[in-house]
Short mmCIF file of C-alpha atoms in Angstrom, two decimals:
data_model
loop_
_atom_site.label_atom_id
_atom_site.label_comp_id
_atom_site.label_asym_id
_atom_site.label_seq_id
_atom_site.Cartn_x
_atom_site.Cartn_y
_atom_site.Cartn_z
CA MET A 107 33.68 -8.00 37.10
CA SER A 108 31.62 -11.13 36.45
CA TYR A 109 28.69 -9.61 38.32
CA ALA A 110 29.01 -6.37 36.38
CA ARG A 111 28.99 -8.29 33.12
CA ARG A 112 25.91 -10.20 34.29
CA ALA A 113 24.07 -6.96 35.04
CA ALA A 114 25.06 -5.51 31.67
CA THR A 115 23.82 -8.62 29.88
CA VAL A 116 20.46 -8.52 31.64
CA LEU A 117 20.06 -4.82 30.87
CA ALA A 118 20.90 -5.36 27.18
CA ALA A 119 18.37 -8.17 26.90
CA ALA A 120 15.69 -6.04 28.55
CA THR A 121 16.44 -3.17 26.15
CA ALA A 122 16.11 -5.45 23.14
CA LEU A 123 12.81 -6.78 24.44
CA THR A 124 11.58 -3.23 25.00
CA ALA A 125 12.32 -2.33 21.39
CA GLY A 126 10.63 -5.47 20.16
CA LEU A 127 7.46 -4.65 22.07
CA ALA A 128 7.22 -0.95 21.29
CA LEU A 129 8.08 -0.66 17.59
CA PRO A 130 5.42 -2.81 15.87
CA ALA A 131 2.60 -0.56 17.11
CA PHE A 132 3.92 2.23 14.85
CA ALA A 133 4.69 -0.09 11.96
CA HIS A 134 2.36 0.82 9.12
CA VAL A 135 -0.65 2.57 7.62
CA THR A 136 -3.91 0.90 8.67
CA ILE A 137 -7.64 1.23 8.05
CA GLN A 138 -9.85 1.77 11.10
CA PRO A 139 -12.06 -0.04 11.85
CA GLY A 140 -10.71 -3.03 10.00
CA THR A 141 -14.06 -4.78 9.47
CA ALA A 142 -17.33 -3.87 7.74
CA GLU A 143 -20.46 -5.63 6.48
CA GLN A 144 -20.92 -6.76 2.90
CA GLY A 145 -23.59 -5.00 0.86
CA GLY A 146 -23.73 -1.84 2.98
CA PHE A 147 -21.97 1.47 3.43
CA THR A 148 -19.22 2.15 5.91
CA LYS A 149 -17.09 4.98 7.23
CA VAL A 150 -13.41 4.28 7.75
CA ALA A 151 -10.26 6.20 8.59
CA PHE A 152 -6.86 5.64 7.04
CA ARG A 153 -4.55 5.99 10.05
CA VAL A 154 -1.09 7.23 9.06
CA PRO A 155 1.71 7.31 11.66
CA ASN A 156 4.94 9.19 10.99
CA GLU A 157 7.81 6.70 11.32
CA ARG A 158 10.75 9.04 10.73
CA ASP A 159 12.59 11.09 13.34
CA ASP A 160 14.03 13.53 10.80
CA ALA A 161 11.16 14.06 8.33
CA SER A 162 7.44 14.79 8.21
CA THR A 163 4.76 13.02 6.17
CA THR A 164 3.50 15.46 3.52
CA LYS A 165 1.41 13.35 1.12
CA ILE A 166 -0.83 10.27 1.27
CA GLU A 167 -2.06 8.51 -1.88
CA VAL A 168 -4.66 5.76 -1.46
CA SER A 169 -5.60 3.53 -4.42
CA PHE A 170 -9.13 2.10 -4.44
CA PRO A 171 -9.92 -1.38 -5.77
CA THR A 172 -10.88 -1.63 -9.43
CA ASP A 173 -11.71 -5.33 -9.43
CA HIS A 174 -14.52 -4.58 -6.95
CA PRO A 175 -15.17 -0.85 -7.49
CA LEU A 176 -17.05 1.24 -4.97
CA ALA A 177 -19.88 3.23 -6.55
CA PHE A 178 -20.09 5.88 -3.83
CA VAL A 179 -17.06 7.48 -2.16
CA SER A 180 -16.94 10.75 -0.24
CA VAL A 181 -14.18 12.23 1.90
CA LYS A 182 -14.21 14.35 5.02
CA PRO A 183 -12.07 17.51 4.89
CA VAL A 184 -8.97 17.44 7.07
CA PRO A 185 -7.80 20.84 8.34
CA GLY A 186 -4.58 21.89 6.64
CA TRP A 187 -4.79 19.24 3.90
CA LYS A 188 -5.95 19.45 0.28
CA VAL A 189 -7.72 16.40 -1.12
CA LYS A 190 -8.06 15.26 -4.74
CA VAL A 191 -10.47 12.47 -5.68
CA THR A 192 -9.78 10.77 -9.03
CA GLU A 193 -12.48 8.83 -10.88
CA GLY A 194 -12.03 6.38 -13.73
CA LYS A 195 -14.33 4.67 -16.19
CA LEU A 196 -15.17 1.09 -15.25
CA PRO A 197 -14.74 -1.83 -17.68
CA ALA A 198 -18.45 -2.55 -17.24
CA PRO A 199 -21.27 -0.67 -15.46
CA VAL A 200 -21.96 -1.67 -11.86
CA LYS A 201 -25.63 -2.18 -11.03
CA THR A 202 -26.77 -0.63 -7.75
CA GLU A 203 -30.13 0.22 -6.21
CA TYR A 204 -29.42 3.80 -7.31
CA GLY A 205 -28.93 2.80 -10.96
CA ASP A 206 -26.02 1.76 -13.15
CA VAL A 207 -22.64 3.32 -12.28
CA GLU A 208 -20.10 3.61 -15.10
CA GLU A 209 -17.33 5.42 -13.19
CA ALA A 210 -15.86 4.95 -9.74
CA VAL A 211 -13.16 6.44 -7.55
CA THR A 212 -9.75 4.95 -8.28
CA LYS A 213 -7.53 7.16 -6.13
CA VAL A 214 -7.67 9.70 -3.31
CA VAL A 215 -4.68 11.95 -2.56
CA TRP A 216 -4.18 14.16 0.49
CA GLU A 217 -1.30 16.67 0.48
CA GLY A 218 -0.30 20.12 1.67
CA GLY A 219 -0.45 19.23 5.34
CA LYS A 220 2.17 17.77 7.64
CA ILE A 221 2.43 14.86 10.08
CA ASN A 222 5.40 15.57 12.33
CA PRO A 223 7.66 12.96 13.95
CA GLY A 224 5.89 11.33 16.88
CA GLU A 225 2.42 12.13 15.49
CA PHE A 226 -0.24 10.40 13.40
CA GLN A 227 -3.22 11.57 11.35
CA GLU A 228 -6.50 9.98 10.27
CA PHE A 229 -8.10 10.54 6.86
CA GLU A 230 -11.78 9.60 6.83
CA VAL A 231 -13.79 8.22 3.92
CA SER A 232 -17.43 7.16 3.55
CA MET A 233 -17.90 4.46 0.91
CA GLY A 234 -20.19 1.77 -0.48
CA GLN A 235 -21.86 -0.34 -1.51
CA LEU A 236 -19.41 -2.92 -0.27
CA PRO A 237 -19.08 -6.06 -2.43
CA GLU A 238 -19.72 -9.61 -1.24
CA VAL A 239 -16.06 -10.58 -0.98
CA ASP A 240 -13.83 -11.44 1.98
CA SER A 241 -11.70 -8.28 1.92
CA LEU A 242 -10.63 -5.16 0.03
CA MET A 243 -7.07 -3.86 -0.25
CA PHE A 244 -6.19 -0.17 -0.42
CA PRO A 245 -2.52 0.19 -1.49
CA THR A 246 -1.14 3.41 -0.04
CA LYS A 247 1.92 5.55 -0.77
CA GLN A 248 3.33 7.68 2.05
CA THR A 249 5.62 10.57 1.03
CA TYR A 250 8.03 12.24 3.44
CA SER A 251 9.40 15.80 3.36
CA GLY A 252 12.85 14.47 2.43
CA GLY A 253 11.46 12.87 -0.75
CA GLU A 254 11.24 9.29 0.52
CA VAL A 255 8.15 7.35 -0.63
CA VAL A 256 7.05 4.27 1.32
CA ASP A 257 4.76 1.98 -0.68
CA TRP A 258 2.31 0.11 1.56
CA SER A 259 0.98 -2.31 -1.06
CA GLN A 260 1.85 -5.88 -0.12
CA ALA A 261 -0.92 -8.47 0.26
CA PRO A 262 -1.10 -10.75 3.32
CA LYS A 263 1.15 -13.80 3.10
CA ALA A 264 -0.32 -17.26 2.57
CA ASP A 265 1.02 -18.44 5.94
CA GLY A 266 -0.78 -15.64 7.75
CA THR A 267 2.31 -13.62 8.64
CA GLU A 268 2.48 -9.91 7.91
CA PRO A 269 4.64 -8.66 5.01
CA GLU A 270 7.16 -5.84 5.44
CA HIS A 271 4.93 -3.22 3.80
CA PRO A 272 1.31 -4.44 4.17
CA ALA A 273 -1.47 -2.61 2.35
CA PRO A 274 -4.39 -1.35 4.46
CA LEU A 275 -6.92 -4.18 4.47
CA LEU A 276 -10.66 -3.96 5.09
CA LYS A 277 -12.19 -7.32 6.02
CA LEU A 278 -15.80 -7.84 4.96
CA VAL A 279 -18.28 -10.06 6.78
CA PRO A 280 -21.84 -11.14 5.84
CA ALA A 281 -24.52 -8.65 6.81
CA ALA A 282 -26.37 -9.31 10.04
CA GLU A 283 -29.80 -10.87 9.44
CA ASP A 284 -31.46 -8.48 11.90
CA GLY A 285 -30.08 -5.42 10.11
CA GLY A 286 -27.69 -4.58 12.94
CA THR A 287 -26.11 -1.22 13.46
CA ALA A 288 -22.88 -2.21 11.70
CA THR A 289 -24.59 -1.64 8.30
CA MET A 290 -25.20 2.02 7.49
CA SER A 291 -28.52 3.08 5.95
CA ALA A 292 -29.17 3.61 2.24
CA THR A 293 -28.65 7.33 2.81
CA ALA A 294 -25.05 6.72 3.83
CA PRO A 295 -23.46 8.50 0.81
CA ALA A 296 -24.75 11.81 2.20
CA SER A 297 -24.07 11.16 5.89
CA ALA A 298 -20.32 11.73 6.05
CA SER A 299 -20.91 14.88 8.14
CA ALA A 300 -21.49 12.66 11.17
CA ALA A 301 -17.84 11.64 11.18
CA PRO A 302 -15.70 12.52 14.22
CA SER A 303 -12.96 15.14 14.09
CA VAL A 304 -9.57 14.16 12.65
CA ALA A 305 -7.40 17.09 13.69
CA PRO A 306 -3.68 16.21 14.16
CA VAL A 307 -3.07 14.30 17.38
CA ALA A 308 0.24 13.54 19.04
CA ALA A 309 1.19 9.88 19.26
CA ALA A 310 0.83 10.03 23.03
CA SER A 311 -2.96 10.53 22.77
CA SER A 312 -5.47 7.96 23.99
CA SER A 313 -6.24 6.94 20.38
CA ASP A 314 -2.79 5.43 20.24
CA GLY A 315 -3.04 3.92 23.71
CA THR A 316 -2.11 0.45 22.54
CA ALA A 317 1.25 1.63 21.30
CA ARG A 318 2.05 3.42 24.54
CA LEU A 319 0.85 0.46 26.62
CA LEU A 320 3.25 -1.84 24.82
CA GLY A 321 6.06 0.68 25.14
CA GLY A 322 5.37 1.02 28.85
CA ALA A 323 5.46 -2.74 29.27
CA GLY A 324 8.85 -2.78 27.62
CA LEU A 325 10.17 -0.11 29.97
CA VAL A 326 8.95 -2.12 32.95
CA VAL A 327 10.89 -5.12 31.66
CA GLY A 328 13.98 -2.93 31.37
CA VAL A 329 13.65 -1.73 34.94
CA ILE A 330 13.24 -5.30 36.17
CA GLY A 331 16.42 -6.22 34.34
CA VAL A 332 18.38 -3.47 36.08
CA VAL A 333 17.01 -4.52 39.47
CA ILE A 334 18.03 -8.14 38.87
CA GLY A 335 21.52 -7.01 37.93
CA PHE A 336 21.97 -5.00 41.13
CA LEU A 337 20.58 -7.80 43.26
CA GLY A 338 23.21 -10.06 41.73
CA LEU A 339 25.91 -7.62 42.78
CA ARG A 340 24.57 -7.29 46.34
CA ARG A 341 24.38 -11.05 46.81
CA ARG A 342 28.04 -11.59 45.94
CA PRO A 343 29.49 -13.82 48.67
CA SER A 344 32.07 -12.18 50.90
CA ALA A 345 35.73 -13.32 50.64
#
């Protein structure tokens, strides 16, 4: 019995490790890519995974920064989803090379579609000009078919650890002196048509390869645990 208990303990530990490796990859709404250059235009995707086994994601509401407003925002249509872009008047006009801007986008809402369990979706946005700050936060509300609303709005902690419900964060870096490809051209507000397709994709796709890689690593650990348990049984000394 002692050997059986040993095998059970090893298997339980391997299972716990598997869960610890696999779950964080599906943890929250993110912005992809997570870095852009200050002063330019960029194209990003808000990546939204469905975290529930018994409900679908039916609405995504992204709030845009008002302390550093973005003068130009355009969205790419997503098949099956309706999008509403809300603009608000700014406290003071923002000077740009295109003239003074008195209003800016404050919120973008996608609804009417569905992200099923085990799937994710990407919602693409072209925006600029990016301010000369370290980062921009985009608090996001994720609504499920059962009525649950998850508020991804927490700022990074001072100690560098991730909060329970982190807001999508876009880090901004100084523009390259040689005008590298990371900065989009001045015609960027009209170039959103170059964006890649964002049709619904199952979580097992290559775009979510990191999550599956971690999950696979956890399964390998579990198998190793079972093997160790059986080896312990086979090596029991004879009476």
